[in-house]
mmCIF file of C-alpha atoms and ligand atoms in Angstrom:
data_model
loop_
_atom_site.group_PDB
_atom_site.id
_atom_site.type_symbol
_atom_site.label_atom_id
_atom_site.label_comp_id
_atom_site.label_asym_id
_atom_site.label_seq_id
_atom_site.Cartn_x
_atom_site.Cartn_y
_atom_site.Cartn_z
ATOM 1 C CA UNK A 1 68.009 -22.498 -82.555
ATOM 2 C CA UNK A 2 67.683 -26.218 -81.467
ATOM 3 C CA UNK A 3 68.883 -27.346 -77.969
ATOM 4 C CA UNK A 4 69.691 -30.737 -78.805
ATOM 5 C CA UNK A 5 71.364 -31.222 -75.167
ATOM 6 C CA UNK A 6 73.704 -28.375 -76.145
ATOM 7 C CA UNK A 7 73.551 -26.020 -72.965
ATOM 8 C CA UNK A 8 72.811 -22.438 -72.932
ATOM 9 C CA UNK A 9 74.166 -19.553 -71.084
ATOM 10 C CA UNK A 10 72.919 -16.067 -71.117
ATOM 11 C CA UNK A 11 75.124 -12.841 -70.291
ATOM 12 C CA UNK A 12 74.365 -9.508 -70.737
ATOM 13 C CA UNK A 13 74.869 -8.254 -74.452
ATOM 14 C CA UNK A 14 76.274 -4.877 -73.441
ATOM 15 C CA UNK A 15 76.366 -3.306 -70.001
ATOM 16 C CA UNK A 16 78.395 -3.322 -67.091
ATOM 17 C CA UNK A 17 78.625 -7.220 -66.607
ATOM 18 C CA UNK A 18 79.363 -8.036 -70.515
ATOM 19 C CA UNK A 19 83.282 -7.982 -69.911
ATOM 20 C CA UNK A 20 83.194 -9.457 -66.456
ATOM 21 C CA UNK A 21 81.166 -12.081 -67.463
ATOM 22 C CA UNK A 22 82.760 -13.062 -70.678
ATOM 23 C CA UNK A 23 86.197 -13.039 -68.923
ATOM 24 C CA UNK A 24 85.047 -15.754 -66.599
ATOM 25 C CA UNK A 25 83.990 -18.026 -69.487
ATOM 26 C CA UNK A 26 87.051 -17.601 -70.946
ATOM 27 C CA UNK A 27 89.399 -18.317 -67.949
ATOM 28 C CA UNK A 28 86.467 -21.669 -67.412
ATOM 29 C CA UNK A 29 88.389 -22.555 -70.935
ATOM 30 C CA UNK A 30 85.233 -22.218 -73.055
ATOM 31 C CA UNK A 31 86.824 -20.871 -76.464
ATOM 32 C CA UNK A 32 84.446 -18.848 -78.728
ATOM 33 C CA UNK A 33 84.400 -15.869 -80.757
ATOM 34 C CA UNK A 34 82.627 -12.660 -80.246
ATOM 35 C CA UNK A 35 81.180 -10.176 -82.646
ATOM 36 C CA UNK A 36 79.374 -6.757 -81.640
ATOM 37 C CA UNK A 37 75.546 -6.995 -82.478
ATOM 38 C CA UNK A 38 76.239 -10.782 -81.811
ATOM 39 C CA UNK A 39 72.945 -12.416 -80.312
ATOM 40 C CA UNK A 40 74.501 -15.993 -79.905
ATOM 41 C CA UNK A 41 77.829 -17.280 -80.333
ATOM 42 C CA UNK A 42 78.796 -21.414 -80.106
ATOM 43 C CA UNK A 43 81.733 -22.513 -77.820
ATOM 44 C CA UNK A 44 84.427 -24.525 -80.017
ATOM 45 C CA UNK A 45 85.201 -27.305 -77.495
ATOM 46 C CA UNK A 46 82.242 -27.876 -75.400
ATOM 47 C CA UNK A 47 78.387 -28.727 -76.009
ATOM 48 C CA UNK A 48 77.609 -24.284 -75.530
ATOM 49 C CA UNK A 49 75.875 -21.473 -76.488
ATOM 50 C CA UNK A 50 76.448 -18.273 -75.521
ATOM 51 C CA UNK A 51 73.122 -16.160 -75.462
ATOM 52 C CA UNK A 52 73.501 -12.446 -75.394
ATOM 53 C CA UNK A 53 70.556 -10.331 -74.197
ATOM 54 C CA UNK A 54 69.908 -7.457 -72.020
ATOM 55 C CA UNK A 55 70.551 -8.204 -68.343
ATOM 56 C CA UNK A 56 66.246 -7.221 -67.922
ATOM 57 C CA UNK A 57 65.430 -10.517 -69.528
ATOM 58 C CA UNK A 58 68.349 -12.704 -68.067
ATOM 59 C CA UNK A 59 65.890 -14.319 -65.017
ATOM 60 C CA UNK A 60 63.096 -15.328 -66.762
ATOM 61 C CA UNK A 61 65.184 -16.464 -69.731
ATOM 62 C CA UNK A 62 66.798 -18.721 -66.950
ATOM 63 C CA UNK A 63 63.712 -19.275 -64.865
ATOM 64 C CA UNK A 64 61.578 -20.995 -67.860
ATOM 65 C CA UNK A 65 64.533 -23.034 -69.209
ATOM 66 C CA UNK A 66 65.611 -21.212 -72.785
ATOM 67 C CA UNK A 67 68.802 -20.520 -70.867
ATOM 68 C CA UNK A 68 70.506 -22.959 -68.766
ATOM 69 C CA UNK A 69 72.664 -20.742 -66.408
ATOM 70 C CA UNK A 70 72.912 -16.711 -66.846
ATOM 71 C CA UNK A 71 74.862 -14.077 -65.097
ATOM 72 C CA UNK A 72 73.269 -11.235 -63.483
ATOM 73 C CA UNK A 73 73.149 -8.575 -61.078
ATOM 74 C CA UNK A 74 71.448 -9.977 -57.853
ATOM 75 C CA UNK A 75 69.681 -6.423 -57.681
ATOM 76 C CA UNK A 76 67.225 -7.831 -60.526
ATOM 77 C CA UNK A 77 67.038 -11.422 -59.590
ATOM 78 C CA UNK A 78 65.801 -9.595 -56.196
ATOM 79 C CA UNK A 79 63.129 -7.202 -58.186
ATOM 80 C CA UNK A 80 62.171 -10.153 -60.940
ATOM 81 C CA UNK A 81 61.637 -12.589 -58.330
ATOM 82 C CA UNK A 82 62.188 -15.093 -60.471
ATOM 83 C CA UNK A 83 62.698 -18.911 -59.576
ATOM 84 C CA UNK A 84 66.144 -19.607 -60.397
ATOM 85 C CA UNK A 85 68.972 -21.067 -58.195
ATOM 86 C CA UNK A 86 71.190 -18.691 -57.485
ATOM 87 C CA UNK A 87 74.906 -20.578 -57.337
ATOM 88 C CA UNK A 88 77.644 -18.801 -57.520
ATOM 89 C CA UNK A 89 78.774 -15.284 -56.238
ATOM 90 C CA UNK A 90 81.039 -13.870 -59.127
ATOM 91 C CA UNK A 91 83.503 -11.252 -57.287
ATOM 92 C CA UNK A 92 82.165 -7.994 -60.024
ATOM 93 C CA UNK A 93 79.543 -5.829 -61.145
ATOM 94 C CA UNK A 94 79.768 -3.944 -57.336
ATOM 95 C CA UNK A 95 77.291 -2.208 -56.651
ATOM 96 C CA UNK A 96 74.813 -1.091 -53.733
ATOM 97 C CA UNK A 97 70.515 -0.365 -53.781
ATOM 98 C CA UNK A 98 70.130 2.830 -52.122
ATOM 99 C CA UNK A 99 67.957 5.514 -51.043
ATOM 100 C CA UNK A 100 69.445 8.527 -51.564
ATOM 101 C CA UNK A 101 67.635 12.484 -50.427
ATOM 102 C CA UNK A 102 69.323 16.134 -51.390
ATOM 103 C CA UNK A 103 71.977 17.006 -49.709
ATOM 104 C CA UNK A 104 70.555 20.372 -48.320
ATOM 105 C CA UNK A 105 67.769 18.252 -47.041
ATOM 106 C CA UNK A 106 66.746 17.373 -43.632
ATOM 107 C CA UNK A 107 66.209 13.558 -43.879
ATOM 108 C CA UNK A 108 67.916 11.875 -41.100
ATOM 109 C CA UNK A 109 66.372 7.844 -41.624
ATOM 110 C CA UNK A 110 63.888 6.442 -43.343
ATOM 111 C CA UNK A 111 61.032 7.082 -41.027
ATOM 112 C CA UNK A 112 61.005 10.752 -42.047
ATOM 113 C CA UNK A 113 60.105 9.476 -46.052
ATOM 114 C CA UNK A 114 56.769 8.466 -44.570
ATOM 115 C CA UNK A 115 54.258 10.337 -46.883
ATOM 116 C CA UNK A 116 56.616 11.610 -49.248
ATOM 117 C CA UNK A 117 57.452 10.100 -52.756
ATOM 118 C CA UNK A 118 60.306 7.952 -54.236
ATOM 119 C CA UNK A 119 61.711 7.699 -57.360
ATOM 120 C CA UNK A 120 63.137 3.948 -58.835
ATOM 121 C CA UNK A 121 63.959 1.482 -61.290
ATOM 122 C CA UNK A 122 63.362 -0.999 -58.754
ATOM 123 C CA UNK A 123 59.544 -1.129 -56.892
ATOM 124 C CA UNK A 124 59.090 -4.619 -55.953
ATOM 125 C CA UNK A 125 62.673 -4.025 -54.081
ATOM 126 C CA UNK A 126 61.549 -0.902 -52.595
ATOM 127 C CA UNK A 127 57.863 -1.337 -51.703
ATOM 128 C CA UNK A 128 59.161 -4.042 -49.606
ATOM 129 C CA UNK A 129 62.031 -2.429 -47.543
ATOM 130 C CA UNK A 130 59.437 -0.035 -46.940
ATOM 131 C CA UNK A 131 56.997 -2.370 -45.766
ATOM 132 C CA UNK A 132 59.834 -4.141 -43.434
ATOM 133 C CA UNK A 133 60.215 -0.750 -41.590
ATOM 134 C CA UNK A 134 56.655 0.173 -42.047
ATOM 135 C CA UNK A 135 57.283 3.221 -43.895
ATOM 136 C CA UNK A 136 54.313 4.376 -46.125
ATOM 137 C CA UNK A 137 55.514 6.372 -49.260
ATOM 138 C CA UNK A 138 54.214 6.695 -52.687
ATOM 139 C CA UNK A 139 56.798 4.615 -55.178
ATOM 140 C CA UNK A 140 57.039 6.486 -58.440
ATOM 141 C CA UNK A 141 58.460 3.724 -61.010
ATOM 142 C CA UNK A 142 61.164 5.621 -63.619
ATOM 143 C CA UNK A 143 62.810 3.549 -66.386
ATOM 144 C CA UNK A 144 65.887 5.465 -66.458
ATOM 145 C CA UNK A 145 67.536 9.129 -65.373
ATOM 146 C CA UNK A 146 65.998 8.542 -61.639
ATOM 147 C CA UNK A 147 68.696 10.718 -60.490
ATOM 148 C CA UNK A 148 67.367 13.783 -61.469
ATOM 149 C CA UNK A 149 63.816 13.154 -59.932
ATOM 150 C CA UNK A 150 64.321 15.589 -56.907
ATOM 151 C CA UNK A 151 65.569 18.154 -58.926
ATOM 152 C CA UNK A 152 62.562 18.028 -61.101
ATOM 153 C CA UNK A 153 60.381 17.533 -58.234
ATOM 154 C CA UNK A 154 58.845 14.474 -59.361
ATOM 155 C CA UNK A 155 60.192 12.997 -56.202
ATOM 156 C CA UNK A 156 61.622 13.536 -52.673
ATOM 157 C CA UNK A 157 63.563 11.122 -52.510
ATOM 158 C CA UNK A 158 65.091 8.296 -54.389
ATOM 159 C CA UNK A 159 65.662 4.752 -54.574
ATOM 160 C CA UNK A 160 68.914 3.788 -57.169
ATOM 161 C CA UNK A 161 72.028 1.353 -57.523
ATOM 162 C CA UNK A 162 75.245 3.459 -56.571
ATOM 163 C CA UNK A 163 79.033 2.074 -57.157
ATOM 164 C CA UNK A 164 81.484 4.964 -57.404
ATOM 165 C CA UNK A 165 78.974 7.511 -55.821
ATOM 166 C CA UNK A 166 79.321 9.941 -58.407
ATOM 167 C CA UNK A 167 75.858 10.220 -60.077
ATOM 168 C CA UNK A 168 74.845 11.121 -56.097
ATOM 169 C CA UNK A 169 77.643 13.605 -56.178
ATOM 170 C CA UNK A 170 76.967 15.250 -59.454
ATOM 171 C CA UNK A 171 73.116 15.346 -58.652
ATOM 172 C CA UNK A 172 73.300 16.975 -55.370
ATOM 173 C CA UNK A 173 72.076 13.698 -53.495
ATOM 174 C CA UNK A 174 73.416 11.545 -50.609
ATOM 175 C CA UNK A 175 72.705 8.159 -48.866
ATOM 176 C CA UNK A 176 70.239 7.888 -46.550
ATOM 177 C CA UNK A 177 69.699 4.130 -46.473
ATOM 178 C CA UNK A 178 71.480 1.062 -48.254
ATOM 179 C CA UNK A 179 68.532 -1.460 -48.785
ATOM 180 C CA UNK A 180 70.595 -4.241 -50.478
ATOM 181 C CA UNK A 181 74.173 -5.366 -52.134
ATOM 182 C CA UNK A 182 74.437 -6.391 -55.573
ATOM 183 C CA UNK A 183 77.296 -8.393 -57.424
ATOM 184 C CA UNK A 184 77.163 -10.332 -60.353
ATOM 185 C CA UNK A 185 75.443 -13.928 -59.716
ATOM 186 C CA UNK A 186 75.795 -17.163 -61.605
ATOM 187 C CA UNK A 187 72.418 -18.675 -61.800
ATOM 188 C CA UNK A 188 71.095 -21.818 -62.950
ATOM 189 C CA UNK A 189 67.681 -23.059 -64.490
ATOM 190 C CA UNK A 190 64.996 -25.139 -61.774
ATOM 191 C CA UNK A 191 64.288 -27.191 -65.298
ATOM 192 C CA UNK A 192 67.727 -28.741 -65.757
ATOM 193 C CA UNK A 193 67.141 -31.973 -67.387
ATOM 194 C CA UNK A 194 69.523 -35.418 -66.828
ATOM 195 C CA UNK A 195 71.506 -34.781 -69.842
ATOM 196 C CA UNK A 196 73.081 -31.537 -69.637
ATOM 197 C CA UNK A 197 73.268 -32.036 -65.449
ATOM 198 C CA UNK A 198 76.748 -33.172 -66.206
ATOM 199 C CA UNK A 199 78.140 -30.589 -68.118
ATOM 200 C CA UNK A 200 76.594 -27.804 -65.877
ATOM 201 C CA UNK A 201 78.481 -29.376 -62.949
ATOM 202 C CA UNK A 202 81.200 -29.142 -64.392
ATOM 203 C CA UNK A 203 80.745 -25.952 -65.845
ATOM 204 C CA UNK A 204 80.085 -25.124 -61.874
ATOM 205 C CA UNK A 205 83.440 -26.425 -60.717
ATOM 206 C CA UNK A 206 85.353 -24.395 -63.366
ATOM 207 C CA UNK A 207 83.769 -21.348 -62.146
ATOM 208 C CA UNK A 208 84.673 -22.541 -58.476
ATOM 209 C CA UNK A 209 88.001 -23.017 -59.010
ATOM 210 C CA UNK A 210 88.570 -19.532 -61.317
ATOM 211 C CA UNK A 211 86.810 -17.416 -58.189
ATOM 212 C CA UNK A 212 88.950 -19.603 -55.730
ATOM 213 C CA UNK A 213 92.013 -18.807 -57.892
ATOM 214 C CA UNK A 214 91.328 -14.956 -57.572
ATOM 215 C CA UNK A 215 90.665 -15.464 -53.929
ATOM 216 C CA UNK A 216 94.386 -16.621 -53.092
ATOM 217 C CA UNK A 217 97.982 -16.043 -53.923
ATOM 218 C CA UNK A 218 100.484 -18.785 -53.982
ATOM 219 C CA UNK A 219 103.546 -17.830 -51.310
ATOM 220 C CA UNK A 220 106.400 -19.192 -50.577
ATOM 221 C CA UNK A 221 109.510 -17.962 -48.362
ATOM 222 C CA UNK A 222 112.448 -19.484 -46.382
ATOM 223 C CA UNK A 223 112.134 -19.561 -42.411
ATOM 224 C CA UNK A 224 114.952 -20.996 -39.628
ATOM 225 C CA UNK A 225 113.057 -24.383 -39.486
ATOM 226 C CA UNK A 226 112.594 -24.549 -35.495
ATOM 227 C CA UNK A 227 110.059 -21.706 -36.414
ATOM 228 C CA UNK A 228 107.913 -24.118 -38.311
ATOM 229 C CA UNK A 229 105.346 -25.066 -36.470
ATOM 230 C CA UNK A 230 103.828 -21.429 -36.214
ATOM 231 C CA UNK A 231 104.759 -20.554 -39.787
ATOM 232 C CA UNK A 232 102.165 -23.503 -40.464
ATOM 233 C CA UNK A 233 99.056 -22.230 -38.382
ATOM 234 C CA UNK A 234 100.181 -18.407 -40.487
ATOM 235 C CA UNK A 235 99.523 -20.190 -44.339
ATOM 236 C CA UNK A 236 97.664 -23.863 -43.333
ATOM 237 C CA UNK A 237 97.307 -24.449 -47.209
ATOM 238 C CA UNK A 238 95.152 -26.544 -48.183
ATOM 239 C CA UNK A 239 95.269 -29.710 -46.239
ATOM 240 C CA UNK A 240 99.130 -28.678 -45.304
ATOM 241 C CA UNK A 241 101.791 -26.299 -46.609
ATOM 242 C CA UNK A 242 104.579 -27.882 -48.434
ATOM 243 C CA UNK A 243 107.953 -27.825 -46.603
ATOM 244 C CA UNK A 244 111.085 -28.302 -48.661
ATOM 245 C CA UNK A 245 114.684 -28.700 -46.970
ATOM 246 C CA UNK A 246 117.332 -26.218 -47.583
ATOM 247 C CA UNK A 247 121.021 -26.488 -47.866
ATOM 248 C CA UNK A 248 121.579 -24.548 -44.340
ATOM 249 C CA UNK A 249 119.793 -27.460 -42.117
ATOM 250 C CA UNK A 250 118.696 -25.129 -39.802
ATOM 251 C CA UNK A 251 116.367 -23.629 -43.114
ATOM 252 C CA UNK A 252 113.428 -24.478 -44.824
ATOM 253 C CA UNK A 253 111.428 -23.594 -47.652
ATOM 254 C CA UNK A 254 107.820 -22.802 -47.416
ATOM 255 C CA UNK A 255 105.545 -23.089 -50.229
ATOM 256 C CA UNK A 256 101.856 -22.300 -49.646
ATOM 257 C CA UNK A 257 98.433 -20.610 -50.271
ATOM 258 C CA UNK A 258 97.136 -17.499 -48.625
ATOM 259 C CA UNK A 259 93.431 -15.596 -48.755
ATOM 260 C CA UNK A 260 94.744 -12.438 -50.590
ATOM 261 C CA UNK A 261 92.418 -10.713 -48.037
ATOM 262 C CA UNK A 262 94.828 -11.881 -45.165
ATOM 263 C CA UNK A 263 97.484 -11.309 -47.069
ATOM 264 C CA UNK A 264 100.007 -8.307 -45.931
ATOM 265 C CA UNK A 265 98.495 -9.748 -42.445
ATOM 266 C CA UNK A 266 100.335 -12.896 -42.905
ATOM 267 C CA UNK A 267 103.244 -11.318 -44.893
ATOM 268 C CA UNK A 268 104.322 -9.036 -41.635
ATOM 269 C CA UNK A 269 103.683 -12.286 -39.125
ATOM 270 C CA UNK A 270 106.193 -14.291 -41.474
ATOM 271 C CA UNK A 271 108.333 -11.581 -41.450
ATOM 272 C CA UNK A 272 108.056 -11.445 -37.473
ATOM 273 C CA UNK A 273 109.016 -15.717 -37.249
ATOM 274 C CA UNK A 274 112.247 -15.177 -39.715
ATOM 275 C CA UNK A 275 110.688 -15.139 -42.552
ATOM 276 C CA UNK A 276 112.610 -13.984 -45.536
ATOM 277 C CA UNK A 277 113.159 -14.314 -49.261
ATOM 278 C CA UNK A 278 109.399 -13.899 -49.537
ATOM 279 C CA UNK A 279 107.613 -14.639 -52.874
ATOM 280 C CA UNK A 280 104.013 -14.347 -54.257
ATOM 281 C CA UNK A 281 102.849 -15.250 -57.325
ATOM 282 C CA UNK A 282 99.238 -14.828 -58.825
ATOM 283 C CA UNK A 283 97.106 -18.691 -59.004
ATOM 284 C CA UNK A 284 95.343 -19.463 -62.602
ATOM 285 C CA UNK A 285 93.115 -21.844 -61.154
ATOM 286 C CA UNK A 286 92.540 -23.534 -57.936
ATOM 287 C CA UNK A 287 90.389 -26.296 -57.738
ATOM 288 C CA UNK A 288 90.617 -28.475 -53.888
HETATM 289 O O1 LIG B 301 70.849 -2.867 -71.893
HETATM 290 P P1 LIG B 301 70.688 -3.578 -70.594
HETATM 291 O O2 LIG B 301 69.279 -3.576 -70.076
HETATM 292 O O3 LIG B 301 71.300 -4.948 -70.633
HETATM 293 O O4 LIG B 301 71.609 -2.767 -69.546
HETATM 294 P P2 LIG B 301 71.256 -1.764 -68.364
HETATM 295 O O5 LIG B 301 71.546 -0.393 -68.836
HETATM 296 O O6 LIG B 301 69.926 -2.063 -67.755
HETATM 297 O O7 LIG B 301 72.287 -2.243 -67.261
HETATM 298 P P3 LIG B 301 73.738 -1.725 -66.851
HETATM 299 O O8 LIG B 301 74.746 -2.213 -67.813
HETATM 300 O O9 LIG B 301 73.739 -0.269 -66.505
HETATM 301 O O10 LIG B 301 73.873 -2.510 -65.462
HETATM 302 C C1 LIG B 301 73.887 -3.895 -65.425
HETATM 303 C C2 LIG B 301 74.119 -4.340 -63.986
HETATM 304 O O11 LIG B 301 75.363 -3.799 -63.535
HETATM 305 C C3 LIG B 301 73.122 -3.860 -62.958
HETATM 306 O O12 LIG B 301 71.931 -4.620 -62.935
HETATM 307 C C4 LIG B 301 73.916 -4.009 -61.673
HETATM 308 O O13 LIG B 301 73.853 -5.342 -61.229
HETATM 309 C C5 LIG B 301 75.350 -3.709 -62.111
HETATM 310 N N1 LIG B 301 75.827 -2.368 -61.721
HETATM 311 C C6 LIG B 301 76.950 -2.134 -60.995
HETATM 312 C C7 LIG B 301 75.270 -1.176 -61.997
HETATM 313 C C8 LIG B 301 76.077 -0.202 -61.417
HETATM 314 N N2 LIG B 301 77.112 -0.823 -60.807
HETATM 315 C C9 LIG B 301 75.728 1.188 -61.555
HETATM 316 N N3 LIG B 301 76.449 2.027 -61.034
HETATM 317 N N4 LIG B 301 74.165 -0.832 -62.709
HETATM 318 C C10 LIG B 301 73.862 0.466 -62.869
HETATM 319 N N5 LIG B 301 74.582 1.486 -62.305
HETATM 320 C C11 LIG B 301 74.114 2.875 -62.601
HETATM 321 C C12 LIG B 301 73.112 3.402 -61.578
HETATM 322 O O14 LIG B 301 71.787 3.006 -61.948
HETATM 323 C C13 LIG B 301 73.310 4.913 -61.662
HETATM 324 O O15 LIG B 301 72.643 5.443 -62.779
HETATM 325 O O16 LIG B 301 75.186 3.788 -62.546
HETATM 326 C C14 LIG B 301 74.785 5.008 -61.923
HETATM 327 C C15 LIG B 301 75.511 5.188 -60.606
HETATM 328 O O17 LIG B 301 76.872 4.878 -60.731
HETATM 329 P P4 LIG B 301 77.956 5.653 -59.888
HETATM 330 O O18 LIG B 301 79.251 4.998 -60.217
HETATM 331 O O19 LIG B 301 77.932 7.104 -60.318
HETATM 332 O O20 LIG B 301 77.619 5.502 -58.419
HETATM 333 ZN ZN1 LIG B 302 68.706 -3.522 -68.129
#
């Protein structure tokens, strides 16, 4: 497979971030077809290859340059350590790094794991969260199951990522200590050359403005126009909201953007200047 200035980007083949991650390069507009047992697939209608490998090999894919950009968990760019530039945040593939004990046992922090063992996928991760609270435990490395490590008494403790919580649950096990966050990251080669600079920026600002898109809703409502001036300090917009007259002089229309995370916020302090005839509708894309 020849480069020839044609970027590639790497997602994982089939996992927890394969749907996530091909959803956002479809909403960035690439257009492409995928088959199952696919390795690569090439975008119609840009310069693109999508590579499709297991998430394990994503970083150093990306790191020595066979892959342009990748997506992946930040829980392995954290354990591979490899030297990629992390750029984008992706909003999915939740998940927390956490040391979890038996339930019945008497754990209360991680200063009472000193001398006993821990179970994980993830050692570089863990040998150094205990070294930053000087905690001295043997690190037993499992490739998979790590769950059921107490029970088999292959370890006290252990060290695993956790969404839902109900691999803890059905195991018998509970949190003791979050040692990191995880969400899917967009991440981008050290090696980028001069030719294909161009298309990964803009490859960068399509994923911008999809995120940014998911981050707001468009809004817009009537208010008694003497109101105005604290309707615009609720929903600022962008640089400012739009304000269309009404028939009823003493109206006007509000259109705007809102963080859907201050959303019912703002919704109830409309409400409370006037506000009424209030509508939201989802953004497709929002670029600034
Ligand atoms: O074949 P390949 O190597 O590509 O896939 P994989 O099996 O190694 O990875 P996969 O698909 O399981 O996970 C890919 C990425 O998804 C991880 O690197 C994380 O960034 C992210 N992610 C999000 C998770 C979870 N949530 C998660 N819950 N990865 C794994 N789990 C496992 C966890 O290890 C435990 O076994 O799910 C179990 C716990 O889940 P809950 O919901 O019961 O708490
Ligand atoms: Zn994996």
């Amino acid at each position: 497979m020849q480069s020839n200035g044609t970027i590639r980007i790497a997602v994982q083949r089939s996992g927890r971030l394969s749907e996530g991650s091909l959803d956002l390069l479809k909403n960035m507009g690439l257009q492409f077809e995928t088959y199952q047992n696919r390795l690569f697939t090439r975008c119609r209608n840009e310069s693109l290859d999508i590579l499709f490998l297991r998430d394990d090999d994503i970083p150093e894919y990306v790191q020595n340059g066979t892959a342009d950009l990748g997506i992946v968990g930040s829980n392995l760019l954290d354990e591979s350590g490899a030297k990629v530039e992390r750029m984008l945040s992706l909003d999915f593939g939740f998940c927390t790094l956490a040391i979890a004990v038996p339930e019945q046992s008497n754990y209360k922090s991680i200063a009472d794991l000193s001398g006993k063992k821990i179970a994980t996928s993830y050692p570089q991760t863990l040998k150094r969260y205990l070294a930053d609270n000087k905690v001295d435990a043997e690190v037993i490395v499992l490739k998979g199951c790590v769950e059921i490590a107490p029970a088999l008494q292959v370890a006290d403790a252990i060290c695993d990522l956790v969404s839902t919580g109900s691999t803890l649950r059905t195991n018998r096990l509970k949190v003791l200590e979050v040692v990191s966050k995880s969400q899917a990251t967009l991440i981008c080669t050290p090696n980028r050359s001069g030719g294909k600079k161009e298309l990964i920026d803009r490859l960068l600002l399509r994923a911008n403005g999809v995120l940014e898109a998911g981050a707001f809703k468009y809004i817009m409502f009537n208010l008694p126009e003497k109101r105005l001036k604290d309707a615009k300090v609720l929903v600022p917009g962008c640089d400012s909201p739009t304000v269309i007259p009404l028939a009823d002089p003493q109206m006007v229309a509000v259109h705007s953007v809102v963080e859907e995370e201050r959303f019912w916020e703002v919704v109830e302090k409309i409400k409370g200047c006037g506000g009424s005839g209030i509508l939201v509708s989802p953004i497709e894309k929002f670029i600034r």
